[in-house]
Short mmCIF file of C-alpha atoms and ligand atoms in Angstrom, two decimals:
data_model
loop_
_atom_site.label_atom_id
_atom_site.label_comp_id
_atom_site.label_asym_id
_atom_site.label_seq_id
_atom_site.Cartn_x
_atom_site.Cartn_y
_atom_site.Cartn_z
CA MET A 1 -31.03 -9.10 -99.17
CA LYS A 2 -29.63 -7.68 -95.91
CA LYS A 3 -31.25 -4.52 -94.51
CA ILE A 4 -29.13 -1.42 -93.93
CA VAL A 5 -30.72 1.46 -91.98
CA VAL A 6 -28.94 4.81 -92.19
CA LEU A 7 -29.51 7.65 -89.69
CA THR A 8 -28.16 10.94 -91.03
CA GLY A 9 -27.73 14.40 -89.56
CA ALA A 10 -26.48 17.79 -90.67
CA GLY A 11 -22.91 16.52 -90.95
CA ILE A 12 -23.68 14.56 -94.13
CA SER A 13 -24.74 17.78 -95.85
CA GLN A 14 -21.85 19.87 -94.49
CA GLU A 15 -19.53 19.12 -97.44
CA SER A 16 -22.30 20.14 -99.81
CA GLY A 17 -22.03 23.58 -98.22
CA LEU A 18 -24.98 23.50 -95.79
CA LYS A 19 -24.17 24.55 -92.23
CA THR A 20 -24.54 22.10 -89.38
CA PHE A 21 -26.32 23.16 -86.20
CA ARG A 22 -23.75 22.87 -83.44
CA ASP A 23 -20.36 22.94 -85.09
CA ASP A 24 -18.32 26.14 -84.92
CA GLY A 25 -20.13 28.54 -87.22
CA GLY A 26 -23.16 26.23 -87.10
CA LEU A 27 -26.65 27.58 -87.65
CA TRP A 28 -27.57 27.98 -84.00
CA LYS A 29 -24.31 29.82 -83.27
CA GLU A 30 -25.56 32.76 -85.38
CA HIS A 31 -29.22 32.47 -84.41
CA ARG A 32 -30.80 31.46 -81.12
CA PHE A 33 -33.18 28.67 -82.06
CA GLU A 34 -35.75 30.00 -79.57
CA GLU A 35 -36.05 32.97 -81.92
CA LEU A 36 -36.62 30.89 -85.01
CA ALA A 37 -37.62 27.22 -84.78
CA THR A 38 -40.51 27.13 -82.29
CA PRO A 39 -44.31 27.61 -82.52
CA GLU A 40 -43.91 30.60 -80.18
CA ALA A 41 -41.46 32.24 -82.61
CA TRP A 42 -43.98 31.74 -85.42
CA LEU A 43 -46.73 33.46 -83.41
CA ARG A 44 -44.37 36.21 -82.23
CA ASP A 45 -42.62 37.05 -85.49
CA MET A 46 -43.94 35.18 -88.55
CA ASP A 47 -41.92 37.37 -90.94
CA LEU A 48 -38.60 36.49 -89.21
CA VAL A 49 -39.38 32.77 -89.24
CA LEU A 50 -40.48 32.87 -92.90
CA GLU A 51 -37.28 34.78 -93.75
CA PHE A 52 -35.07 32.27 -91.88
CA TYR A 53 -36.50 29.28 -93.73
CA ASN A 54 -36.51 31.13 -97.07
CA TRP A 55 -32.79 31.81 -96.53
CA ARG A 56 -32.14 28.11 -95.77
CA ARG A 57 -34.34 26.96 -98.71
CA LYS A 58 -32.51 29.31 -101.14
CA GLN A 59 -29.17 27.87 -99.89
CA MET A 60 -30.47 24.31 -100.34
CA TYR A 61 -31.23 24.93 -104.02
CA GLU A 62 -27.74 26.40 -104.54
CA VAL A 63 -25.92 23.23 -103.37
CA LYS A 64 -25.89 19.63 -104.53
CA PRO A 65 -25.49 16.12 -103.11
CA ASN A 66 -21.92 15.18 -102.17
CA PRO A 67 -20.06 11.82 -102.49
CA ALA A 68 -21.56 10.62 -99.19
CA HIS A 69 -25.14 11.00 -100.43
CA LEU A 70 -24.20 9.39 -103.75
CA ALA A 71 -22.40 6.45 -102.08
CA LEU A 72 -25.56 5.60 -100.11
CA VAL A 73 -27.41 5.26 -103.43
CA LYS A 74 -24.80 2.73 -104.64
CA LEU A 75 -25.45 0.68 -101.50
CA GLU A 76 -28.94 -0.05 -102.90
CA GLU A 77 -27.33 -2.28 -105.56
CA LYS A 78 -26.82 -5.08 -102.99
CA TYR A 79 -28.76 -4.07 -99.87
CA ASP A 80 -32.27 -3.09 -98.86
CA VAL A 81 -31.45 0.49 -97.76
CA GLN A 82 -33.72 2.71 -95.64
CA ILE A 83 -32.59 6.23 -94.84
CA ILE A 84 -33.90 7.99 -91.74
CA THR A 85 -32.78 11.60 -91.82
CA GLN A 86 -32.95 14.45 -89.31
CA ASN A 87 -32.15 16.78 -92.20
CA VAL A 88 -34.81 18.88 -93.85
CA ASP A 89 -32.83 19.31 -97.07
CA ASP A 90 -33.61 17.25 -100.19
CA LEU A 91 -30.05 16.10 -100.90
CA HIS A 92 -30.81 12.41 -100.31
CA GLU A 93 -33.71 12.70 -102.78
CA ARG A 94 -31.61 14.54 -105.35
CA ALA A 95 -28.82 11.95 -104.97
CA GLY A 96 -31.35 9.26 -105.93
CA SER A 97 -31.99 7.37 -102.69
CA LYS A 98 -35.36 5.62 -102.84
CA ASN A 99 -36.45 5.01 -99.23
CA ILE A 100 -36.18 8.20 -97.18
CA LEU A 101 -37.99 9.02 -93.93
CA HIS A 102 -37.70 12.65 -92.75
CA LEU A 103 -37.96 12.95 -88.97
CA HIS A 104 -37.86 16.75 -88.72
CA GLY A 105 -39.81 17.76 -91.85
CA GLU A 106 -38.85 18.98 -95.31
CA LEU A 107 -37.61 22.48 -96.22
CA GLY A 108 -39.16 22.28 -99.71
CA LYS A 109 -42.66 21.78 -98.33
CA ALA A 110 -45.24 23.93 -96.57
CA ARG A 111 -48.30 22.97 -94.56
CA SER A 112 -51.60 24.45 -93.53
CA THR A 113 -51.84 26.07 -90.10
CA VAL A 114 -55.41 24.79 -89.64
CA ASP A 115 -55.07 21.26 -91.04
CA GLU A 116 -51.60 19.69 -90.77
CA SER A 117 -52.55 16.94 -93.23
CA LEU A 118 -52.56 19.61 -95.98
CA ILE A 119 -48.94 19.62 -97.21
CA TYR A 120 -47.75 21.37 -100.40
CA ASP A 121 -44.52 21.58 -102.39
CA ILE A 122 -43.19 25.13 -102.32
CA GLU A 123 -42.67 26.54 -105.84
CA GLY A 124 -39.20 28.14 -105.84
CA TRP A 125 -37.47 29.14 -102.62
CA GLU A 126 -39.86 31.62 -101.08
CA LEU A 127 -42.82 31.02 -98.78
CA LYS A 128 -44.54 34.35 -98.21
CA LYS A 129 -47.12 35.88 -95.90
CA GLY A 130 -50.42 35.49 -97.74
CA ASP A 131 -49.50 32.11 -99.24
CA CYS A 132 -52.53 30.14 -98.03
CA CYS A 133 -53.81 26.57 -98.04
CA GLU A 134 -57.03 25.52 -99.79
CA LYS A 135 -58.88 26.33 -96.54
CA GLY A 136 -57.56 29.89 -96.65
CA SER A 137 -55.08 29.68 -93.77
CA GLN A 138 -51.47 30.92 -93.86
CA LEU A 139 -48.97 28.26 -94.88
CA ARG A 140 -46.05 27.51 -92.52
CA PRO A 141 -42.77 25.66 -93.12
CA HIS A 142 -43.31 21.86 -92.99
CA ILE A 143 -40.69 21.60 -90.24
CA VAL A 144 -40.94 19.92 -86.84
CA TRP A 145 -40.16 22.80 -84.46
CA PHE A 146 -38.74 22.39 -80.98
CA GLY A 147 -41.57 21.39 -78.67
CA GLU A 148 -43.59 19.78 -81.48
CA ALA A 149 -44.18 16.03 -81.86
CA VAL A 150 -41.88 14.01 -84.14
CA SER A 151 -44.73 12.04 -85.73
CA ASN A 152 -42.42 9.86 -87.86
CA ILE A 153 -40.54 8.52 -84.84
CA VAL A 154 -42.90 5.51 -84.60
CA PRO A 155 -42.09 4.15 -88.08
CA ALA A 156 -38.43 5.13 -87.51
CA ILE A 157 -38.27 2.97 -84.37
CA GLN A 158 -39.91 0.06 -86.21
CA ILE A 159 -37.43 0.39 -89.12
CA SER A 160 -34.40 0.63 -86.77
CA GLY A 161 -35.47 -2.65 -85.17
CA THR A 162 -35.11 -4.43 -88.53
CA ALA A 163 -31.53 -3.29 -89.27
CA ASP A 164 -28.89 -5.94 -89.97
CA ILE A 165 -26.45 -3.06 -90.31
CA PHE A 166 -27.02 0.46 -88.89
CA LEU A 167 -25.06 3.47 -90.15
CA VAL A 168 -25.01 6.77 -88.23
CA ILE A 169 -23.60 9.61 -90.32
CA GLY A 170 -22.96 13.23 -89.31
CA THR A 171 -25.10 13.68 -86.23
CA SER A 172 -24.17 14.81 -82.74
CA LEU A 173 -26.79 12.40 -81.34
CA ILE A 174 -27.91 15.17 -78.98
CA VAL A 175 -31.51 15.74 -80.07
CA TYR A 176 -34.11 13.16 -79.00
CA PRO A 177 -36.09 11.18 -79.99
CA ALA A 178 -33.84 10.76 -83.10
CA ALA A 179 -30.73 10.22 -80.96
CA GLY A 180 -32.43 7.29 -79.23
CA LEU A 181 -33.02 5.27 -82.41
CA ILE A 182 -29.70 3.43 -82.08
CA ASN A 183 -31.04 1.81 -78.90
CA TYR A 184 -33.75 0.04 -80.96
CA VAL A 185 -31.22 -1.62 -83.26
CA PRO A 186 -30.75 -5.33 -82.44
CA GLU A 187 -27.79 -5.93 -80.13
CA GLU A 188 -26.12 -8.29 -82.61
CA SER A 189 -26.43 -5.91 -85.59
CA ILE A 190 -23.27 -4.18 -86.74
CA LYS A 191 -23.22 -0.38 -86.31
CA TYR A 192 -20.95 2.20 -87.93
CA LEU A 193 -20.61 5.84 -86.84
CA VAL A 194 -19.09 8.24 -89.39
CA ASP A 195 -18.17 11.60 -87.86
CA PRO A 196 -14.78 13.40 -87.71
CA SER A 197 -15.52 14.49 -84.14
CA ALA A 198 -17.41 11.41 -82.98
CA LYS A 199 -17.99 11.35 -79.22
CA PRO A 200 -17.67 8.03 -77.37
CA THR A 201 -21.00 6.19 -77.11
CA GLY A 202 -20.00 3.59 -74.54
CA HIS A 203 -23.33 1.78 -74.25
CA VAL A 204 -23.65 0.76 -77.92
CA SER A 205 -22.64 -2.84 -78.82
CA ASN A 206 -20.85 -3.79 -82.07
CA LEU A 207 -20.07 -0.14 -82.89
CA ASN A 208 -17.31 0.78 -85.35
CA THR A 209 -16.39 4.48 -85.24
CA ILE A 210 -14.96 6.07 -88.39
CA ARG A 211 -13.47 9.46 -87.55
CA GLU A 212 -13.62 10.81 -91.08
CA LYS A 213 -15.67 13.40 -92.91
CA ALA A 214 -18.69 11.80 -94.56
CA GLY A 215 -17.44 12.62 -98.06
CA VAL A 216 -14.41 10.37 -97.44
CA GLY A 217 -15.61 7.88 -94.83
CA VAL A 218 -18.95 6.94 -96.40
CA PRO A 219 -17.67 6.01 -99.90
CA HIS A 220 -14.95 3.88 -98.27
CA LEU A 221 -17.47 2.18 -95.98
CA VAL A 222 -19.90 1.58 -98.86
CA LYS A 223 -17.12 -0.02 -100.93
CA GLN A 224 -16.32 -2.34 -98.00
CA LEU A 225 -20.01 -3.24 -97.49
CA LEU A 226 -20.54 -3.93 -101.22
CA ASN A 227 -17.50 -6.25 -101.23
CA GLU A 228 -18.80 -8.04 -98.14
CA ALA A 229 -22.20 -8.55 -99.78
CA ASP A 230 -20.68 -10.76 -102.52
N1 LIG B 301 -18.92 14.68 -92.11
C1 LIG B 301 -19.47 13.96 -91.09
N2 LIG B 301 -19.87 14.51 -89.93
C2 LIG B 301 -19.69 15.84 -89.80
C3 LIG B 301 -19.13 16.66 -90.80
C4 LIG B 301 -18.74 16.02 -92.00
N3 LIG B 301 -18.18 16.71 -93.02
N4 LIG B 301 -19.09 17.95 -90.35
C5 LIG B 301 -19.62 17.93 -89.11
N5 LIG B 301 -19.96 16.68 -88.77
C6 LIG B 301 -20.59 16.18 -87.54
C7 LIG B 301 -20.28 17.00 -86.30
O1 LIG B 301 -19.11 16.53 -85.68
C8 LIG B 301 -21.52 16.74 -85.45
O2 LIG B 301 -21.35 15.57 -84.65
O3 LIG B 301 -21.98 16.29 -87.73
C9 LIG B 301 -22.62 16.48 -86.47
C10 LIG B 301 -23.58 17.63 -86.61
O4 LIG B 301 -24.28 17.73 -85.40
P1 LIG B 301 -25.41 18.85 -85.26
O5 LIG B 301 -24.88 20.13 -85.80
O6 LIG B 301 -25.91 18.79 -83.84
O7 LIG B 301 -26.56 18.39 -86.26
P2 LIG B 301 -27.62 17.23 -86.02
O8 LIG B 301 -27.06 16.13 -85.18
O9 LIG B 301 -28.15 16.86 -87.35
O10 LIG B 301 -28.77 18.01 -85.19
C11 LIG B 301 -29.94 17.26 -84.90
O11 LIG B 301 -30.96 19.28 -84.04
O12 LIG B 301 -31.29 21.53 -84.31
C12 LIG B 301 -31.89 20.30 -84.44
O13 LIG B 301 -33.59 19.73 -85.92
C13 LIG B 301 -32.25 20.05 -85.87
O14 LIG B 301 -32.11 17.98 -87.11
C14 LIG B 301 -31.40 18.85 -86.25
C15 LIG B 301 -31.12 18.19 -84.92
#
């Protein structure tokens, strides 16, 4: 069975109704990320950071997977599919994808501030001051903040190196180390980039750019890949 590795970003969740980060009206346009998604912000204003992620978590539970998420599940019928996502939403999980690696954390989870191996599912959409881990410390969002290590990048690099086909869906490829994963994909592997505003990536070999929204471009691409697998 051929291996397809899929790198997704906020763009795949945009048609579900979740904002991207850098599009017009994107998340960071309304909020300066220095105020919200950094360890310093957490120390400076825990209530604001908790409120920001509660707002995003509440939104996440009000939306559902879109045809792009669902098409990637269909791909599993004839390919060994591994998703590597920069997204912290659970839309790939809710769509039914089996192999998902989150690079930047998960909105539905919280972790201890004294022992980062202690990770908990958040009941409902609110994480509040006073919600503590079993060691009695305040729980924080299980999100990789700017300036923090992306611990899953090592397995992500290893997985990218095994791709026969590499799909990049809905990411501006601006934030490293995630944006560098495409450089670990074998030269001869076929790559597809699905993004209505895809920017030229001159240095990438065997790249097919599909300037479509994910909800249209991904189902079409999956249909083509399933036909080719026969
Ligand atoms: N379908 C496909 N792509 C889309 C769609 C859509 N419907 N709508 C927007 N896009 C594209 C945009 O053109 C853009 O290239 O999705 C990309 C979104 O880019 P960003 O907003 O930068 O999001 P992302 O690449 O996921 O950001 C990476 O930055 O802020 C951090 O941790 C955060 O994981 C995030 C990381």
